[in-house]
Coordinates of C-alpha atoms in Angstrom, one line a residue:
M869 CA -12.1 49.5 -14.4
P870 CA -13.5 46.0 -14.8
Y871 CA -16.4 45.3 -17.1
P872 CA -19.8 44.6 -15.7
S873 CA -20.3 41.0 -14.5
N874 CA -24.1 40.7 -14.3
H875 CA -27.2 42.1 -15.9
V876 CA -27.7 44.8 -13.2
E877 CA -24.2 46.1 -13.6
W878 CA -24.6 46.0 -17.4
L879 CA -27.8 48.0 -17.1
E880 CA -26.2 50.5 -14.8
K881 CA -23.4 51.0 -17.3
L882 CA -25.6 51.3 -20.4
I883 CA -28.0 53.8 -18.7
S884 CA -25.0 56.0 -18.0
F885 CA -24.6 56.7 -21.7
D886 CA -26.9 59.5 -22.9
T887 CA -27.9 57.9 -26.2
T888 CA -30.8 60.2 -27.0
S889 CA -31.4 59.8 -30.7
R890 CA -30.2 63.4 -31.5
N891 CA -26.7 62.4 -30.1
S892 CA -23.9 60.3 -31.5
N893 CA -23.9 56.7 -30.1
L894 CA -20.3 56.0 -30.8
N895 CA -19.3 56.0 -27.1
I896 CA -21.6 53.2 -26.2
V897 CA -20.8 51.3 -29.4
T898 CA -17.1 51.5 -28.7
Y899 CA -17.5 50.3 -25.2
L900 CA -19.6 47.3 -26.2
K901 CA -17.2 46.5 -29.0
E902 CA -14.1 46.7 -26.7
Y903 CA -15.8 44.4 -24.1
L904 CA -16.8 41.8 -26.7
E905 CA -13.3 41.8 -28.2
S906 CA -11.8 41.4 -24.7
V907 CA -13.7 38.1 -24.4
G908 CA -12.9 36.9 -27.9
V909 CA -16.0 37.9 -29.8
S910 CA -15.7 39.5 -33.2
A911 CA -17.8 42.7 -33.4
E912 CA -18.4 44.8 -36.5
V913 CA -19.2 48.5 -36.4
H914 CA -21.4 49.7 -39.3
F915 CA -21.4 53.5 -39.5
N916 CA -24.2 55.6 -40.9
E917 CA -23.6 58.2 -43.7
T918 CA -22.4 60.9 -41.2
R919 CA -20.2 58.4 -39.3
Q920 CA -21.7 59.9 -36.1
K921 CA -23.8 56.8 -35.4
A922 CA -23.3 53.1 -35.9
N923 CA -24.8 49.6 -35.5
L924 CA -22.9 47.0 -33.6
F925 CA -23.1 43.5 -35.1
A926 CA -21.4 40.7 -33.2
V927 CA -21.2 36.9 -33.9
L928 CA -20.7 34.1 -31.5
P929 CA -19.9 31.6 -34.2
S930 CA -20.7 28.0 -34.5
K931 CA -17.9 25.4 -34.5
S932 CA -18.3 25.2 -38.3
S933 CA -18.5 29.0 -38.8
S934 CA -21.8 28.4 -40.6
T935 CA -24.1 31.5 -41.2
T936 CA -27.2 29.3 -41.4
G937 CA -29.4 28.9 -38.3
G938 CA -28.9 30.3 -34.9
I939 CA -30.6 33.2 -33.1
V940 CA -30.5 36.9 -33.5
L941 CA -30.9 39.0 -30.4
S942 CA -32.0 42.4 -31.5
G943 CA -32.2 45.8 -29.7
H944 CA -31.7 49.5 -30.2
L945 CA -29.2 51.6 -28.4
D946 CA -31.0 55.0 -28.7
V947 CA -33.5 56.4 -26.3
V948 CA -36.0 59.3 -26.4
P949 CA -35.3 62.7 -24.8
V950 CA -35.9 63.6 -21.2
D951 CA -36.5 67.3 -22.1
G952 CA -39.3 68.8 -20.2
Q953 CA -40.0 65.7 -18.1
K954 CA -40.1 65.9 -14.3
W955 CA -38.0 63.0 -13.0
D956 CA -37.6 62.0 -9.4
F957 CA -34.3 60.4 -10.2
N958 CA -31.3 61.2 -12.4
P959 CA -32.5 59.6 -15.7
F960 CA -28.9 58.7 -16.7
R961 CA -28.0 57.0 -13.4
L962 CA -29.6 53.7 -12.6
T963 CA -31.7 53.9 -9.4
S964 CA -33.0 50.9 -7.5
N965 CA -36.2 51.6 -5.7
G966 CA -38.3 48.7 -4.4
D967 CA -39.1 46.1 -7.1
N968 CA -37.9 48.3 -10.0
F969 CA -34.9 49.9 -11.6
Y970 CA -35.4 53.5 -12.8
G971 CA -33.7 55.4 -15.6
R972 CA -34.0 56.4 -19.2
G973 CA -33.9 53.3 -21.3
T974 CA -34.3 50.8 -18.5
C975 CA -37.3 49.3 -20.3
D976 CA -36.9 50.8 -23.8
M977 CA -34.7 49.0 -24.3
K978 CA -31.4 48.8 -22.6
G979 CA -32.8 46.3 -20.1
F980 CA -32.9 43.6 -22.8
I981 CA -29.4 44.6 -24.1
A982 CA -28.1 44.3 -20.5
V983 CA -29.6 40.9 -20.2
C984 CA -28.0 39.7 -23.4
M985 CA -24.6 41.2 -22.7
S986 CA -24.5 39.6 -19.2
L987 CA -25.0 36.2 -20.9
V988 CA -22.1 36.4 -23.3
P989 CA -19.6 34.6 -21.0
Q990 CA -22.1 31.8 -20.5
L991 CA -22.9 31.6 -24.2
L992 CA -19.2 31.4 -25.1
K993 CA -18.8 28.3 -22.9
M994 CA -21.6 26.4 -24.8
P995 CA -20.5 23.9 -27.5
R996 CA -22.3 25.9 -30.1
N997 CA -23.3 24.2 -33.3
R998 CA -25.2 27.3 -34.5
P999 CA -24.3 31.0 -34.3
V1000 CA -25.6 33.5 -31.9
Y1001 CA -25.9 37.1 -33.2
L1002 CA -26.0 40.4 -31.2
A1003 CA -27.6 43.2 -33.3
W1004 CA -27.6 46.5 -31.6
T1005 CA -28.8 49.4 -33.7
Y1006 CA -29.0 53.2 -33.9
D1007 CA -32.0 55.5 -34.4
E1008 CA -34.9 53.1 -33.9
E1009 CA -36.8 55.9 -32.1
V1010 CA -36.7 58.1 -35.2
G1011 CA -37.7 55.6 -37.9
C1012 CA -35.7 52.4 -37.4
L1013 CA -32.9 53.7 -39.5
G1014 CA -30.2 51.5 -38.1
G1015 CA -32.5 48.4 -38.2
R1016 CA -33.1 49.0 -41.9
A1017 CA -29.4 49.1 -42.6
L1018 CA -28.7 46.1 -40.5
T1019 CA -31.3 43.8 -42.0
Q1020 CA -30.2 44.7 -45.5
Y1021 CA -26.6 43.7 -44.3
L1022 CA -27.9 40.3 -43.2
K1023 CA -29.7 39.9 -46.5
S1024 CA -26.6 40.8 -48.5
R1025 CA -24.4 38.4 -46.5
K1026 CA -27.0 35.6 -46.9
I1027 CA -27.2 35.2 -43.1
K1028 CA -30.3 33.0 -42.5
P1029 CA -31.0 32.6 -38.8
D1030 CA -33.6 30.4 -37.3
G1031 CA -35.2 33.3 -35.7
C1032 CA -34.9 36.8 -34.2
L1033 CA -36.0 38.0 -30.8
V1034 CA -36.6 41.7 -30.6
G1035 CA -36.5 42.6 -26.9
E1036 CA -38.8 45.7 -26.9
P1037 CA -40.7 46.1 -23.7
T1038 CA -43.7 43.8 -23.7
S1039 CA -43.8 42.7 -20.0
N1040 CA -42.2 39.5 -21.5
K1041 CA -45.4 38.7 -23.4
V1042 CA -45.0 37.3 -26.9
I1043 CA -46.0 39.8 -29.6
V1044 CA -46.8 38.1 -32.8
A1045 CA -47.7 41.1 -35.0
H1046 CA -47.6 44.9 -35.0
K1047 CA -48.7 47.8 -37.1
G1048 CA -46.5 49.7 -39.6
I1049 CA -46.0 53.5 -39.6
C1050 CA -45.5 56.2 -42.2
V1051 CA -44.8 59.8 -41.3
W1052 CA -45.2 62.5 -43.9
T1053 CA -44.5 66.3 -44.0
V1054 CA -46.6 68.5 -46.3
R1055 CA -45.4 71.9 -47.4
V1056 CA -48.1 74.1 -48.9
K1057 CA -46.8 77.1 -50.9
G1058 CA -49.2 80.0 -51.7
K1059 CA -48.8 83.7 -52.2
A1060 CA -48.4 86.3 -49.4
A1061 CA -50.3 89.6 -49.4
H1062 CA -51.8 92.1 -47.0
S1063 CA -54.8 90.5 -45.4
S1064 CA -57.1 93.1 -47.0
Y1065 CA -56.4 91.3 -50.3
A1066 CA -57.6 87.9 -49.0
L1067 CA -59.8 86.1 -51.5
T1068 CA -58.4 88.1 -54.4
S1069 CA -56.0 87.2 -57.2
A1070 CA -53.3 89.1 -55.3
S1071 CA -53.1 86.3 -52.7
C1072 CA -53.3 82.5 -52.1
N1073 CA -53.8 81.4 -48.6
A1074 CA -51.5 78.4 -47.8
I1075 CA -53.2 77.7 -44.4
D1076 CA -56.6 77.6 -46.1
Y1077 CA -55.4 74.9 -48.5
A1078 CA -53.5 73.0 -45.8
A1079 CA -56.7 72.9 -43.8
R1080 CA -58.6 71.4 -46.7
L1081 CA -56.0 68.7 -47.0
I1082 CA -56.1 68.0 -43.3
V1083 CA -59.9 67.7 -43.4
K1084 CA -59.5 65.2 -46.3
I1085 CA -56.9 63.2 -44.3
R1086 CA -59.5 63.0 -41.5
E1087 CA -62.2 61.8 -44.0
I1088 CA -59.9 59.1 -45.3
A1089 CA -59.0 58.0 -41.7
E1090 CA -62.7 57.8 -40.8
D1091 CA -63.5 55.8 -44.0
I1092 CA -60.7 53.3 -43.3
A1093 CA -61.8 53.0 -39.6
E1094 CA -65.4 52.3 -40.6
N1095 CA -65.0 50.3 -43.8
G1096 CA -61.4 48.9 -43.7
V1097 CA -59.9 45.9 -42.1
N1098 CA -60.3 45.4 -38.3
D1099 CA -58.3 43.2 -36.0
R1100 CA -59.6 42.8 -32.5
F1101 CA -56.3 41.7 -31.1
F1102 CA -54.9 45.3 -31.4
D1103 CA -55.8 47.8 -28.7
V1104 CA -57.0 50.1 -31.5
P1105 CA -58.4 47.5 -34.0
C1106 CA -58.1 49.6 -37.2
T1107 CA -55.6 51.5 -39.2
T1108 CA -55.2 55.0 -37.7
M1109 CA -54.3 58.3 -39.5
S1110 CA -53.9 61.7 -37.9
T1111 CA -52.4 65.1 -38.4
N1112 CA -50.2 65.9 -35.3
L1113 CA -48.1 69.0 -36.1
I1114 CA -48.8 72.2 -38.0
N1115 CA -47.0 75.6 -38.5
G1116 CA -47.9 78.5 -40.7
G1117 CA -48.3 82.3 -41.0
I1118 CA -46.1 85.2 -40.0
A1119 CA -48.7 87.8 -38.8
I1120 CA -52.4 88.2 -38.3
N1121 CA -52.6 90.8 -41.0
T1122 CA -50.7 88.8 -43.7
V1123 CA -52.2 86.1 -45.9
P1124 CA -49.8 83.2 -45.3
A1125 CA -47.5 82.1 -48.2
E1126 CA -46.5 78.9 -46.5
C1127 CA -47.9 76.2 -44.2
T1128 CA -46.2 73.0 -43.1
F1129 CA -47.9 70.1 -41.3
S1130 CA -47.1 66.5 -40.6
Y1131 CA -49.4 63.5 -40.4
E1132 CA -48.9 59.8 -39.8
F1133 CA -50.7 56.6 -40.3
R1134 CA -50.3 53.3 -38.5
N1135 CA -51.4 50.5 -40.7
L1136 CA -52.6 47.1 -40.0
P1137 CA -50.5 44.4 -41.8
E1138 CA -53.4 43.8 -44.1
M1139 CA -53.4 47.4 -45.4
A1140 CA -50.6 48.4 -47.8
Q1141 CA -48.9 51.7 -46.9
E1142 CA -48.8 52.7 -50.6
A1143 CA -52.5 52.3 -51.0
I1144 CA -53.3 54.6 -48.1
Q1145 CA -50.9 57.3 -49.3
E1146 CA -52.2 57.1 -52.8
R1147 CA -55.6 58.3 -51.6
V1148 CA -53.9 61.4 -50.2
S1149 CA -51.8 62.0 -53.3
N1150 CA -54.7 61.5 -55.7
Y1151 CA -56.8 64.1 -53.9
V1152 CA -53.9 66.6 -54.0
E1153 CA -53.1 66.1 -57.7
T1154 CA -56.6 65.8 -59.1
E1155 CA -58.6 68.2 -56.9
L1156 CA -56.8 70.4 -54.4
L1157 CA -53.7 71.6 -56.3
P1158 CA -55.6 72.4 -59.6
K1159 CA -58.0 74.6 -57.6
M1160 CA -55.1 76.3 -55.8
K1161 CA -53.3 77.0 -59.1
K1162 CA -56.4 78.8 -60.4
E1163 CA -55.7 81.4 -57.7
Y1164 CA -51.9 81.3 -58.1
S1165 CA -50.1 79.5 -60.9
D1166 CA -46.9 78.9 -58.9
A1167 CA -48.7 77.3 -56.0
A1168 CA -47.3 74.0 -54.8
I1169 CA -48.0 71.2 -52.4
C1170 CA -45.0 69.0 -51.6
I1171 CA -45.4 65.8 -49.7
D1172 CA -42.2 64.2 -48.3
N1173 CA -41.8 60.9 -46.4
L1174 CA -40.0 61.3 -43.1
A1175 CA -40.1 57.8 -41.8
R1176 CA -41.5 54.4 -42.9
V1177 CA -41.4 51.2 -40.9
P1178 CA -43.2 48.1 -42.3
S1179 CA -45.8 46.3 -40.3
F1180 CA -45.0 42.9 -38.8
P1181 CA -47.5 40.4 -40.2
D1182 CA -48.8 37.6 -38.0
A1183 CA -46.0 35.3 -37.0
E1184 CA -46.3 31.7 -38.4
E1185 CA -47.3 29.7 -35.4
K1186 CA -46.0 26.5 -36.9
D1187 CA -42.6 27.9 -37.3
P1188 CA -40.1 26.1 -35.0
F1189 CA -38.7 29.4 -33.6
V1190 CA -42.2 30.7 -32.8
A1191 CA -43.2 27.4 -31.2
L1192 CA -40.0 27.3 -29.1
V1193 CA -40.5 30.8 -27.7
R1194 CA -44.2 30.0 -27.0
A1195 CA -43.1 26.9 -25.1
L1196 CA -40.4 28.6 -23.1
T1197 CA -42.6 31.5 -22.0
G1198 CA -45.8 29.5 -21.6
D1199 CA -47.6 32.4 -23.4
K1200 CA -50.2 30.9 -25.7
E1201 CA -52.3 34.1 -26.1
T1202 CA -52.4 36.4 -29.1
H1203 CA -50.8 39.8 -28.4
K1204 CA -50.4 42.4 -31.1
L1205 CA -48.8 45.9 -30.8
G1206 CA -50.0 49.2 -32.1
G1207 CA -46.5 50.6 -32.2
A1208 CA -43.8 49.7 -34.8
T1209 CA -40.5 48.0 -34.1
E1210 CA -37.6 46.5 -36.0
A1211 CA -39.5 43.2 -36.2
G1212 CA -41.2 44.4 -39.4
L1213 CA -37.8 44.8 -41.0
Y1214 CA -36.7 41.3 -40.1
A1215 CA -40.0 39.9 -41.3
L1216 CA -39.4 41.7 -44.6
I1217 CA -36.2 39.8 -45.3
G1218 CA -37.8 36.5 -44.4
V1219 CA -36.5 36.0 -40.8
P1220 CA -38.9 34.4 -38.3
V1221 CA -39.3 37.1 -35.6
L1222 CA -41.1 37.8 -32.4
V1223 CA -41.1 40.7 -30.0
C1224 CA -40.7 39.9 -26.3
G1225 CA -38.8 41.8 -23.7
P1226 CA -38.7 43.1 -20.1
G1227 CA -40.6 46.2 -19.0
S1228 CA -43.9 47.7 -20.0
I1229 CA -44.5 50.0 -23.0
A1230 CA -46.9 51.9 -20.8
V1231 CA -43.9 53.5 -18.9
A1232 CA -41.5 53.8 -21.9
H1233 CA -40.8 57.4 -23.0
Q1234 CA -42.2 58.6 -19.7
A1235 CA -40.6 60.4 -16.7
N1236 CA -39.5 57.9 -14.1
E1237 CA -39.2 55.1 -16.7
F1238 CA -38.6 51.8 -15.0
V1239 CA -38.2 48.1 -15.5
P1240 CA -39.3 45.5 -12.9
K1241 CA -36.4 43.5 -11.5
K1242 CA -38.3 40.3 -12.0
D1243 CA -38.9 41.1 -15.7
L1244 CA -35.1 41.3 -16.2
E1245 CA -34.6 38.0 -14.5
D1246 CA -37.3 36.3 -16.5
S1247 CA -36.0 37.8 -19.7
R1248 CA -32.5 36.5 -18.9
N1249 CA -33.9 33.0 -18.3
L1250 CA -35.8 33.2 -21.6
V1251 CA -32.8 34.3 -23.7
L1252 CA -30.5 31.7 -22.1
N1253 CA -32.9 28.8 -22.6
L1254 CA -33.8 30.0 -26.1
V1255 CA -30.2 29.8 -27.1
K1256 CA -29.7 26.4 -25.4
K1257 CA -32.8 24.8 -27.0
N1258 CA -31.7 26.2 -30.4
Q1259 CA -28.4 24.6 -29.9
G1260 CA -30.1 21.3 -29.1
M1261 CA -29.2 21.5 -25.4
E1262 CA -31.5 21.0 -22.4
A1263 CA -33.2 24.1 -21.1
H1264 CA -33.5 24.8 -17.3
M1265 CA -36.8 26.5 -16.5

């Protein structure tokens, strides 16, 4: 069966792979690698620890094989689950309806990957004096795990591109900054007893102490919102912090020995993640746990980090890559994103980066996710002209 020949055919093929984050992504990685090698592009597969998932890193080299300069086109292959959602279409079969294409991952973010893959034959024909990189990652939706590994690979190989375009859905608006995210799980361990022994030395209520910590987290969140840094360019202008999952207890007549809950914070670039978490840890170590141990000497509160993605600080407007993307899109406004992307990881290793891609974040992760057909065409033109201008060629708007 022939490989796709345009961005619509590529999107149809990519959507057919169920790359929900809980699944292996090796089928789609293998398909992409085989296609790239069939047209003469070297593609590396970088496995995770379990070898069930992998990043795909491909290079369209410059004539000199230099690793300096060029553009990284970045996207993630995984998608969020469709469980419990009521779709009007098969989520893993591309559906054309009016001005849109429907399917899981159409906007987040296989649409951008389809655009880039469709351009490979055209990019290969260019007289490239700088490389073009394709960086497709695993597990972005569960903590940017693949992106972390890939950016560290770039750093170790001393690959220094002129810039990176992360094609997350932004309706093709240029995102110049985003918040970071930290996700934490707390395990509170007390002592079980018949509920008639509540408030005695025979018991230690894990839910009670978890509740106190949750209230403290809310107090910290309110203090940061009222007295911390604000940035009006974000939809929510402050750092946010919230407890979103909780589980504890085994019966109504039993004092619970364990309670587990999870909280997250989404920090503005100006707020250090470590400083926020230190406020939680200090409260636990100096106030809450000592009080708990007075009731039960073996009491414990364990806080584990589940995910951490750095913020993407404001892009340097004078950087040539940033100026070029601004010029090509005509977008001169300041857009910032409350969610986290792999852009923060590229920024962390010193690569100029912007987020700009087809589709709207408002429909990502939803039933009947879609991408406007025009967004795909506009994104294709942007990527093509971005590479051309980076090569010193004339762009065609």
